[in-house]
Structure formats: structure tokens, C-alpha cells
PDB file of C-alpha atoms in Angstrom:
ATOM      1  CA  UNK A 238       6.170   5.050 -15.208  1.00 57.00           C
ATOM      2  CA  UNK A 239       6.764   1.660 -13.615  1.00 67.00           C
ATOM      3  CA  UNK A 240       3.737  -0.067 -12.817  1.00 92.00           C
ATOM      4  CA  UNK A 241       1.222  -2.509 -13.134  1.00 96.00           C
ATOM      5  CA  UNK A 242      -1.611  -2.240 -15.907  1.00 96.00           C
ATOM      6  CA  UNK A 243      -4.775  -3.418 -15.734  1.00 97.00           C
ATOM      7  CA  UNK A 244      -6.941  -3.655 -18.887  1.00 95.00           C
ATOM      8  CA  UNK A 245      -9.906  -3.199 -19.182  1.00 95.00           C
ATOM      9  CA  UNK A 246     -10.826  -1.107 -16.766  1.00 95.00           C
ATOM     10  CA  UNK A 247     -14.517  -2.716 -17.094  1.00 95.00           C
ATOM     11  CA  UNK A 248     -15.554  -6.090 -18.608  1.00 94.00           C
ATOM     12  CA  UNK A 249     -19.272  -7.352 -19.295  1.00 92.00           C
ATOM     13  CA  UNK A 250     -19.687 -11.272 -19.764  1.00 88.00           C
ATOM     14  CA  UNK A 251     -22.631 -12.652 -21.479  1.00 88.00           C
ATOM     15  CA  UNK A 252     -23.338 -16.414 -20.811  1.00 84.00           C
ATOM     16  CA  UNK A 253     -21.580 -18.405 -22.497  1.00 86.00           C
ATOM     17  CA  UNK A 254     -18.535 -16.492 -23.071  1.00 91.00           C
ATOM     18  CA  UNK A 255     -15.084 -16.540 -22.069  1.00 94.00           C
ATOM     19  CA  UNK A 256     -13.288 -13.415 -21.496  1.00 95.00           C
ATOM     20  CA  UNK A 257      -9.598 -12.388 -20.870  1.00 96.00           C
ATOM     21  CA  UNK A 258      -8.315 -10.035 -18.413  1.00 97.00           C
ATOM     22  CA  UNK A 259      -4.742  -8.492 -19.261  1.00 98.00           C
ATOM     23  CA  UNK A 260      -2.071  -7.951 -16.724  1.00 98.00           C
ATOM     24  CA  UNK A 261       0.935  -6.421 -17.384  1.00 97.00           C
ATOM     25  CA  UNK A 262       4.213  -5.354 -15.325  1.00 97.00           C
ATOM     26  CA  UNK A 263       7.380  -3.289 -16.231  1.00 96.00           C
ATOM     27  CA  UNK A 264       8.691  -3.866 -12.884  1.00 94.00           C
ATOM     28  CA  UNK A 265      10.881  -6.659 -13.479  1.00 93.00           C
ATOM     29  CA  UNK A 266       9.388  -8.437 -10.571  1.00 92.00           C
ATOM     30  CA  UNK A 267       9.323 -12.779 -10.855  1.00 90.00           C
ATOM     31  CA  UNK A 268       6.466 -13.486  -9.048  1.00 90.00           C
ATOM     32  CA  UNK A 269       2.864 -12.278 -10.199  1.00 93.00           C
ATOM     33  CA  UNK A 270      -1.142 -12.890  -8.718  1.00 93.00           C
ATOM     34  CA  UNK A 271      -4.574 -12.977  -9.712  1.00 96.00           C
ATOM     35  CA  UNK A 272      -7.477 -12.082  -6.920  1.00 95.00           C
ATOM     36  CA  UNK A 273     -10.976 -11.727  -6.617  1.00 95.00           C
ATOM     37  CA  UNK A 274     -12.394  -9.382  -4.467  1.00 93.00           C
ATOM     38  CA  UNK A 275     -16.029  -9.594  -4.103  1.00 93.00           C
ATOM     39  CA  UNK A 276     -18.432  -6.616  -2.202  1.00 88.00           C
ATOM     40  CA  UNK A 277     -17.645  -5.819   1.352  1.00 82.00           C
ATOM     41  CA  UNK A 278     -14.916  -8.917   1.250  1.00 84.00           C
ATOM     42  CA  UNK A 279     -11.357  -8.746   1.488  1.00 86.00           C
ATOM     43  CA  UNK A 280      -9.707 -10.682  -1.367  1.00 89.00           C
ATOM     44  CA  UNK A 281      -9.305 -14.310  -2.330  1.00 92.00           C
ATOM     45  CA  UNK A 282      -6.327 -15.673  -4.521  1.00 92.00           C
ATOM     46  CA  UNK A 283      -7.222 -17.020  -7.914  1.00 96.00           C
ATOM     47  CA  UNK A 284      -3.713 -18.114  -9.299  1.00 96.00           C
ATOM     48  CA  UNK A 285      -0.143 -17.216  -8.908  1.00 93.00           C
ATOM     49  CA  UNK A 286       3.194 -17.179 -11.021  1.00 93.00           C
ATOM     50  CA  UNK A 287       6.493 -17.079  -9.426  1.00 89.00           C
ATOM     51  CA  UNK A 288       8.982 -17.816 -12.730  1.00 90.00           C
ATOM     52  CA  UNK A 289       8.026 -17.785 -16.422  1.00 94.00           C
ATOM     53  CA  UNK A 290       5.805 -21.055 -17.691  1.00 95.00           C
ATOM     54  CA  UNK A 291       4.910 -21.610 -14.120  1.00 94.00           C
ATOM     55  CA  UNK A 292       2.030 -20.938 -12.692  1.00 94.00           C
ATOM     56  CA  UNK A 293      -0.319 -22.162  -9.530  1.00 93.00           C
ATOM     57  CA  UNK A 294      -3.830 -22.298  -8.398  1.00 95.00           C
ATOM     58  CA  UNK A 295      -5.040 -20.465  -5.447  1.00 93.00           C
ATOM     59  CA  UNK A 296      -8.086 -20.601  -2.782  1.00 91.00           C
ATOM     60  CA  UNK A 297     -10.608 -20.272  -5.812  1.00 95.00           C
ATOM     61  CA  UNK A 298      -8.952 -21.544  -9.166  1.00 96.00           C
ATOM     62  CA  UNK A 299     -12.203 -22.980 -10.425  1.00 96.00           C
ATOM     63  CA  UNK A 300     -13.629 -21.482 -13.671  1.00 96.00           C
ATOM     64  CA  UNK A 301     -10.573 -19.654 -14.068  1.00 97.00           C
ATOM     65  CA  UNK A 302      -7.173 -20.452 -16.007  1.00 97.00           C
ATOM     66  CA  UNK A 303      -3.561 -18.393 -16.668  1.00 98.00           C
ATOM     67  CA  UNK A 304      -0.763 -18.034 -18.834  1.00 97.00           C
ATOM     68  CA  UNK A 305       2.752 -16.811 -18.232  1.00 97.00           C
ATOM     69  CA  UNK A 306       4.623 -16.953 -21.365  1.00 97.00           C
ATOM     70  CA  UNK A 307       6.425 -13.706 -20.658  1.00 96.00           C
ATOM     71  CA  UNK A 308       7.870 -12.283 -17.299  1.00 96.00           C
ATOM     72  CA  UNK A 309       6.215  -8.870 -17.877  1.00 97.00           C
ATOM     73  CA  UNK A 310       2.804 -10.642 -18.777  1.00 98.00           C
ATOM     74  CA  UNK A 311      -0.095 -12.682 -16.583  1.00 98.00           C
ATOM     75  CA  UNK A 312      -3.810 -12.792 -18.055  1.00 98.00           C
ATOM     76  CA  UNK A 313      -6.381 -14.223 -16.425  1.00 98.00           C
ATOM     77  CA  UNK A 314      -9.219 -16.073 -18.393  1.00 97.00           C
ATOM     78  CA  UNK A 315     -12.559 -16.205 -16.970  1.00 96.00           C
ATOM     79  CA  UNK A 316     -14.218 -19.468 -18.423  1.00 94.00           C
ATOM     80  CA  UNK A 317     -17.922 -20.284 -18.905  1.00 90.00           C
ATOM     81  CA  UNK A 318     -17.582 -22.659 -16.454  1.00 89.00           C
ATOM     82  CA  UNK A 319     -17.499 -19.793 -13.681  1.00 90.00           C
ATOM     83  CA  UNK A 320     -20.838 -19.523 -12.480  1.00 87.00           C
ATOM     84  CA  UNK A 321     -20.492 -16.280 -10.684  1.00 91.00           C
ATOM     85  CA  UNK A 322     -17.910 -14.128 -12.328  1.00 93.00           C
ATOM     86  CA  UNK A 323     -19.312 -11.025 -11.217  1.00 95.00           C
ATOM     87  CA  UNK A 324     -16.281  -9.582  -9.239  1.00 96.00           C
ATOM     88  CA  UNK A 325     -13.687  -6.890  -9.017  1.00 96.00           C
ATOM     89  CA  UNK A 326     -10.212  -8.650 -10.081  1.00 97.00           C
ATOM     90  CA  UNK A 327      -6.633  -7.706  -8.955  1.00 96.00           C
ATOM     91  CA  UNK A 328      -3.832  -8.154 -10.388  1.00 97.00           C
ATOM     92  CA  UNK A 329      -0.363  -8.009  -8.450  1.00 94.00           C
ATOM     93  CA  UNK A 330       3.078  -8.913  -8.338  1.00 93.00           C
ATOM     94  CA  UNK A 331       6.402  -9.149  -6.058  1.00 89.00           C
ATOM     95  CA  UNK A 332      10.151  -9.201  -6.474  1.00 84.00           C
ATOM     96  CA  UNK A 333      11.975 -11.781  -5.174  1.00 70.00           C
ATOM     97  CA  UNK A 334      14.685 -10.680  -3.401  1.00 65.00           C
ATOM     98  CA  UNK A 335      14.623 -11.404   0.499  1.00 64.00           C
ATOM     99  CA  UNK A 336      13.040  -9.416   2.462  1.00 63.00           C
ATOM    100  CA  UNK A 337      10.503  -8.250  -0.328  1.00 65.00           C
ATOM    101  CA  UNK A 338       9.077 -11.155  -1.391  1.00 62.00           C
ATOM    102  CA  UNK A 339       5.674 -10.482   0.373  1.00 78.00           C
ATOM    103  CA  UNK A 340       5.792  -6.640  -0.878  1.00 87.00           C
ATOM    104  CA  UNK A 341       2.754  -6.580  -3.640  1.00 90.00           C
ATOM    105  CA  UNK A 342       2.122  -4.187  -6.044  1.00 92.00           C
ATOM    106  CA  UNK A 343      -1.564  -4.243  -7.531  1.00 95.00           C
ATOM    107  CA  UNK A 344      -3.036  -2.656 -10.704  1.00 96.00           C
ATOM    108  CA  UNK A 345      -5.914  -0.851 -10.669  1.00 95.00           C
ATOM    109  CA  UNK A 346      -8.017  -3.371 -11.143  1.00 96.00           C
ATOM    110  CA  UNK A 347     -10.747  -5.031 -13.353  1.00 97.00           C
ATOM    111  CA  UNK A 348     -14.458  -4.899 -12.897  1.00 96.00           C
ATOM    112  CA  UNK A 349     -16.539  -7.725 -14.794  1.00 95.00           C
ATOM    113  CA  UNK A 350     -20.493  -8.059 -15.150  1.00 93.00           C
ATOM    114  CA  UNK A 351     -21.982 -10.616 -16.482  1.00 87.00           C
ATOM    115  CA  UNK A 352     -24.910  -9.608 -18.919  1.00 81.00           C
TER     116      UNK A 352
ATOM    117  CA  UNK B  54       0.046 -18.248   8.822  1.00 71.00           C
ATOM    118  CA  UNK B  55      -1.391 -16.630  11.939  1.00 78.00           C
ATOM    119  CA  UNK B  56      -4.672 -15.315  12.241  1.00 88.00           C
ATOM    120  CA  UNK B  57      -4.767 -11.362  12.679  1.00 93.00           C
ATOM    121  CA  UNK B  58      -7.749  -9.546  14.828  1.00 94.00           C
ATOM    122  CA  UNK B  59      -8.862  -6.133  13.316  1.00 96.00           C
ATOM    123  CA  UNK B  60     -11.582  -3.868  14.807  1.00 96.00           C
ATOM    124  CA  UNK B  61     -14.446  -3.405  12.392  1.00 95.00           C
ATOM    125  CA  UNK B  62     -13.520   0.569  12.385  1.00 96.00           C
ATOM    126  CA  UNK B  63     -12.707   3.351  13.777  1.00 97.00           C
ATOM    127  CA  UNK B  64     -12.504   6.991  12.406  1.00 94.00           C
ATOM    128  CA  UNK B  65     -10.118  10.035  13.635  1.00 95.00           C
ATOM    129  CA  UNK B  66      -9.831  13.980  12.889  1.00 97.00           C
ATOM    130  CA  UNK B  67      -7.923  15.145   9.964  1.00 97.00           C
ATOM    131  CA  UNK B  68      -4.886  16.637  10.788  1.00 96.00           C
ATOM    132  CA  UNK B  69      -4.152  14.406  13.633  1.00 97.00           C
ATOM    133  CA  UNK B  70      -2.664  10.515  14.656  1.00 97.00           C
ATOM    134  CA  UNK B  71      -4.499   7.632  13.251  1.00 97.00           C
ATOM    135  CA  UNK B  72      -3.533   4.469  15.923  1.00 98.00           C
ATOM    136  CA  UNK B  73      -4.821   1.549  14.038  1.00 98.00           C
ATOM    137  CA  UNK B  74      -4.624  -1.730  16.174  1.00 97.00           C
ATOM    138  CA  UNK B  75      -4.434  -5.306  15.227  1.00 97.00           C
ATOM    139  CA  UNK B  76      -4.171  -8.697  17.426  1.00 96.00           C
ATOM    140  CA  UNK B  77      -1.664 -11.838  16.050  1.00 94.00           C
ATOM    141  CA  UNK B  78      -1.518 -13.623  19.774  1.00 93.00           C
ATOM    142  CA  UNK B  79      -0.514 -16.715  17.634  1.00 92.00           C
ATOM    143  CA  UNK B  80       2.297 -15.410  15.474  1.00 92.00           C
ATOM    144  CA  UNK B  81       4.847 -17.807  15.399  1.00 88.00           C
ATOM    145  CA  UNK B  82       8.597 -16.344  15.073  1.00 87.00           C
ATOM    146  CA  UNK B  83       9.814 -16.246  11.482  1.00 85.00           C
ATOM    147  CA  UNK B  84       6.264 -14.412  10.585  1.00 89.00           C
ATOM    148  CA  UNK B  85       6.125 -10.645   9.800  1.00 90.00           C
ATOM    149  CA  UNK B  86       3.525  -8.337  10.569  1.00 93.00           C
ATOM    150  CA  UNK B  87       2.410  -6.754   7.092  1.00 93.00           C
ATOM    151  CA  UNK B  88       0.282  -3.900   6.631  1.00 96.00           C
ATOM    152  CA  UNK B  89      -1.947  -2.818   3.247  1.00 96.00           C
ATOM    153  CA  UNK B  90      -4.666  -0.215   2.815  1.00 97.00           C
ATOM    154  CA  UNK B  91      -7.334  -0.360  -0.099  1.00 95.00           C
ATOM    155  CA  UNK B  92      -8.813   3.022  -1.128  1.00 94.00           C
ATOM    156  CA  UNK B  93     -12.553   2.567  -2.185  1.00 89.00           C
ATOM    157  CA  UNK B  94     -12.050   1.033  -5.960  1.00 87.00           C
ATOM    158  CA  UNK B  95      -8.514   1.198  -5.962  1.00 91.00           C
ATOM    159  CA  UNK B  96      -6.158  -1.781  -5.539  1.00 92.00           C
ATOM    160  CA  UNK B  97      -4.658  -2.280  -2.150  1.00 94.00           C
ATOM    161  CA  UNK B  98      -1.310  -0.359  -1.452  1.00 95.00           C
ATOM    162  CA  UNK B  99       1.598  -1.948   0.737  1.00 94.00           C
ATOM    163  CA  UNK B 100       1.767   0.642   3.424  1.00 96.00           C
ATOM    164  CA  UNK B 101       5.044  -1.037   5.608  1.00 95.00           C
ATOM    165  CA  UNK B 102       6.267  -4.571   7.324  1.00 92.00           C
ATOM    166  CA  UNK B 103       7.592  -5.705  10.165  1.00 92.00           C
ATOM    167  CA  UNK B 104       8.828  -8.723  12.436  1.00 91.00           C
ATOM    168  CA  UNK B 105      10.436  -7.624  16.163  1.00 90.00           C
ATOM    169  CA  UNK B 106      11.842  -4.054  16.041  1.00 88.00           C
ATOM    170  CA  UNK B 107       9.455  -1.463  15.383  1.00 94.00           C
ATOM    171  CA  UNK B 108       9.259   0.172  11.818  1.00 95.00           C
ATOM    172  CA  UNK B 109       9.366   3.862   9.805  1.00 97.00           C
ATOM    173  CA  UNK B 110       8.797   4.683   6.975  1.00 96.00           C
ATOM    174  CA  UNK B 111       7.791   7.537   4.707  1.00 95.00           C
ATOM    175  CA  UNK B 112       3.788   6.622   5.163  1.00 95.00           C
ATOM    176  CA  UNK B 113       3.458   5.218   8.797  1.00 97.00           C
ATOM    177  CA  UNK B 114       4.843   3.958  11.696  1.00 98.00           C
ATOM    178  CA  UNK B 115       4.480   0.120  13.219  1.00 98.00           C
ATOM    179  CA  UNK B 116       5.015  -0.600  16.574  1.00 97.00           C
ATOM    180  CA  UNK B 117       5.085  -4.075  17.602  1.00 96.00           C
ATOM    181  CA  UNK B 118       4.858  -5.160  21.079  1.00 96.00           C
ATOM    182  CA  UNK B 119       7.641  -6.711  22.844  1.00 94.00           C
ATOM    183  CA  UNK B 120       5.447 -10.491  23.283  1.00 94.00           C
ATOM    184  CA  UNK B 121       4.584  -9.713  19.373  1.00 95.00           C
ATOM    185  CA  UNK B 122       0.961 -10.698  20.209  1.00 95.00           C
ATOM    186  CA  UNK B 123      -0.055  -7.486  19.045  1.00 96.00           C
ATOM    187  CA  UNK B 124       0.769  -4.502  16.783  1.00 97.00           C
ATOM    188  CA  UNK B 125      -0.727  -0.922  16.143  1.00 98.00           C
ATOM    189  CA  UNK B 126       0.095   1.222  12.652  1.00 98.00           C
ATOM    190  CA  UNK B 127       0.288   4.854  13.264  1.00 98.00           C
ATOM    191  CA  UNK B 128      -0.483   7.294  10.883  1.00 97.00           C
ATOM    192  CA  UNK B 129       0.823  10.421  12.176  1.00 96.00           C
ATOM    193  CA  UNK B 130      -1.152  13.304  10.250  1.00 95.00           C
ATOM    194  CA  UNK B 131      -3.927  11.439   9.224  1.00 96.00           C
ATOM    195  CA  UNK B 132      -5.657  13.420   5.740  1.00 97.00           C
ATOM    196  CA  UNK B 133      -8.874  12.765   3.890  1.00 97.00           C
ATOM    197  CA  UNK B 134      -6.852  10.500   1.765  1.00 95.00           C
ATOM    198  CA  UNK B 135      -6.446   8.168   4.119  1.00 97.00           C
ATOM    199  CA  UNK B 136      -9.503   7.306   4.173  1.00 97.00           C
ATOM    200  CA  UNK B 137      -9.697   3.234   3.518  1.00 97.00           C
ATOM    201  CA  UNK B 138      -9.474  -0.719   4.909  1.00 95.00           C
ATOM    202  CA  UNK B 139      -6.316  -1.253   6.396  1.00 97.00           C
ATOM    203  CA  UNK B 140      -5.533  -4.281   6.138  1.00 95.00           C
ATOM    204  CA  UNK B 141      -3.140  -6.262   9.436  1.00 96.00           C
ATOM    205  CA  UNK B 142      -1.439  -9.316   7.871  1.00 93.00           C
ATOM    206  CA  UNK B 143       0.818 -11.710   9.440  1.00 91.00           C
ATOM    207  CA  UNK B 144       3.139 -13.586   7.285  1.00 85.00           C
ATOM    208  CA  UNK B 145       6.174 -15.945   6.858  1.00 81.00           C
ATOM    209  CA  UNK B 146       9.629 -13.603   5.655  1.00 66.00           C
ATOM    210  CA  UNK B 147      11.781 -15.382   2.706  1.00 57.00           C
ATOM    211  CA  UNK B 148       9.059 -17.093   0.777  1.00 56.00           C
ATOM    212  CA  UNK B 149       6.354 -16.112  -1.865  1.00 57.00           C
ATOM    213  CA  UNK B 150       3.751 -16.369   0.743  1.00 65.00           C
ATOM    214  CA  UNK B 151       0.068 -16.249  -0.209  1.00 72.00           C
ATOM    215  CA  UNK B 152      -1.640 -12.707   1.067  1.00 78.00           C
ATOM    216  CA  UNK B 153      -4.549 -13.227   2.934  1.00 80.00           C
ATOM    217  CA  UNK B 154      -6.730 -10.270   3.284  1.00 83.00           C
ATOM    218  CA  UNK B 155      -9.440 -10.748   6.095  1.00 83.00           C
ATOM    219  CA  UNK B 156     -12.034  -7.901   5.895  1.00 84.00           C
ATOM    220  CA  UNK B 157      -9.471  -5.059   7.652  1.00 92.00           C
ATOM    221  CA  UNK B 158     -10.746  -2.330   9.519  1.00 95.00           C
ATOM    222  CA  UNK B 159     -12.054   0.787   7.952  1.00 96.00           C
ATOM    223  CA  UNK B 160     -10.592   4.168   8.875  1.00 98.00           C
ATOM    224  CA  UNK B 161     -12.569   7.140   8.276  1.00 97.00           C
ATOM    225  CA  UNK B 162     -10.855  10.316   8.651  1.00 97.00           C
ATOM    226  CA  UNK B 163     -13.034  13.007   9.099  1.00 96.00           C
ATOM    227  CA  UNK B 164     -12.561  16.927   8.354  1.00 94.00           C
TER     228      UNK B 164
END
């Protein structure tokens, strides 16, 4: 099926640590995201991608950093230096023709604790 | 991007229309009215888009009105599975645009 995986489905964090969250898409899109989402909020961008070895920060890059080596491939690590990691994370990505750009497709989504 | 005005919720009987409102008064002209709904734990889903003419699709309808100050999705049989935030977003066409997603208005549908 075409889609966008999420892995793992739940992450604990003790202090200290980093941790990696995978993202991966067989959709061919260009363009991929990272979001946090915390309780009873809507959802704040972390980083995006929008071509292969590119990547930006969002609203709330700090603490956090990306690779995008492949087109099919975006993880997201969360560094020690995040004080509050305790989130649900989204992954997503878009095509980029016209007219779809702005059309997201999100995983399932991460949850991460910290310990 | 324009700032979109969503009631905090609403809820509606299963089985019939779900009119889900949502203010833009400052939308300028090359933004689109988007439209995504998050089911509790689930990532949000893009439900449909649009920028003058009103929209169809297999999930909803949008109307937009004719100023484009405001907009309402309709969900025409509204189930249990609707149940979620709906999210009203208003954004520039032709351009990886960052999503913002304000808080959204919760729609309960009950049985």
C-alpha cells in the first residue's frame, strides 16, 4: 500500500539521550515535514524537506535536527538539548505538482516519553 | 497567510448533515481555503480545498461565499467516524506553504 510509515509507534527518552524517529514514504512525493503536536494543541512545524539534501527549520527547530539523504526517507532526531520532548510527532509529505502542493499526507504518528 | 476563525465545537446526529463553519475575513486572493480533520490519535487527513468556486468531493462538500470572507464544510451523512477536529486553513496555491493548524473545532457526532 502507498503510504507513509511511522516507526516506532511509541518512543521513551531517558535524559541524556538522543533518539531517532523514522519516516518513510513510497509515494514519490518531493516535499516532506516534521510536526509536533502537543495535548489539546493543534500542530507546530519542526522541519521541512522539499528536494533531496535539503532541508529547513520550522516554528520550533530547536533541540531537533533532520536528514534527507533519500527521497523516500526523513528522520527526525530528538537531541538532548530538547528540554521538553514529550510530544506526539507527525510526519507528512506533499507532491509537487500545482495545485497539490499544500495536499499532506501524515503517518500515523510517533508518541515519545521521556523517562 | 490569513487567519481562520473556528467555533470551539459543535456536535450533530448520525445519519444526518454536519455544516461546519469557519471565518477567513482577511483572505487575500491567491489563498485557498484548506480543510483537514484529525481523528483522536490518528494523524490529520486532508478532507478537500478550495479558492472561489465551491468544491465536491468523495468526503465533503465546501462552499465558499461569494466575498470569500467565510466558508462552511458540509458533511452530508455525518457517521460515528466522523467524529474529530476539523481543521479550516487558509493558504497560498502554487507553493510548499507551511500548514498551520490552529486548534480546529471538534465535531461530535452523536448516535
Amino acid at each position: 500500500d502507498g503510504g507513509i510509515t511511522q516507526s516506532p509507534k511509541y518512543l521513551f527518552r531517558k535524559e541524556g539521550q538522543n533518539v531517532t524517529l523514522s519516516c518513510e514514504q513510497n509515494l514519490n512525493h518531493d516535499a516532506m515535514y516534521w510536526y509536533r503536536q502537543d495535548p489539546g494543541q493543534g500542530l507546530r512545524l519542526i522541519y521541512y524537506s522539499q528536494i533531496v539534501n535539503d532541508f529547513q527549520k520550522g516554528d520550533i527547530a530547536e533541540g531537533y535536527s533532520v536528514s534527507r539523504e533519500k527521497k523516500e526517507s526523513f528522520p527526525l532526531t530528538v537531541t538532548s538539548a530538547q528540554k521538553n520532548p514529550t510530544a506526539f510527532y507527525l510526519c507528512a509529505s506533499s507532491p509537487d505538482r500545482e495545485g497539490a502542493k499544500n495536499i499532506q499526507y501524515f503517518g500515523a504518528g510517533t508518541r515519545l516519553s521521556v523517562l | 497567510d490569513a487567519k481562520t476563525t473556528q467555533p470551539t465545537s459543535m456536535d450533530c446526529a448520525e445519519g444526518r448533515a454536519a455544516n461546519l463553519p469557519c471565518n477567513h475575513s482577511t483572505i487575500s486572493g491567491n489563498e485557498y481555503v484548506y480543510w483537514y480533520r484529525q481523528i483522536h490519535s490518528q494523524g490529520p487527513q486532508y478532507i478537500i480545498h478550495g479558492l472561489k468556486n465551491n468544491e465536491t468531493n468523495e468526503m465533503a462538500s465546501l462552499i465558499i461565499t461569494e466575498d470569500r470572507k467565510s466558508s462552511t464544510l458540509i458533511l452530508p451523512h455525518a457517521t460515528l467516524r466522523d467524529t474529530a477536529v476539523y481543521y479550516c486553513i487558509a493558504l497560498r496555491g502554487g507553493a510548499n506553504s507551511k500548514l498551520t493548524f490552529g486548534k480546529g473545532i471538534t465535531l461530535s457526532v452523536r448516535p
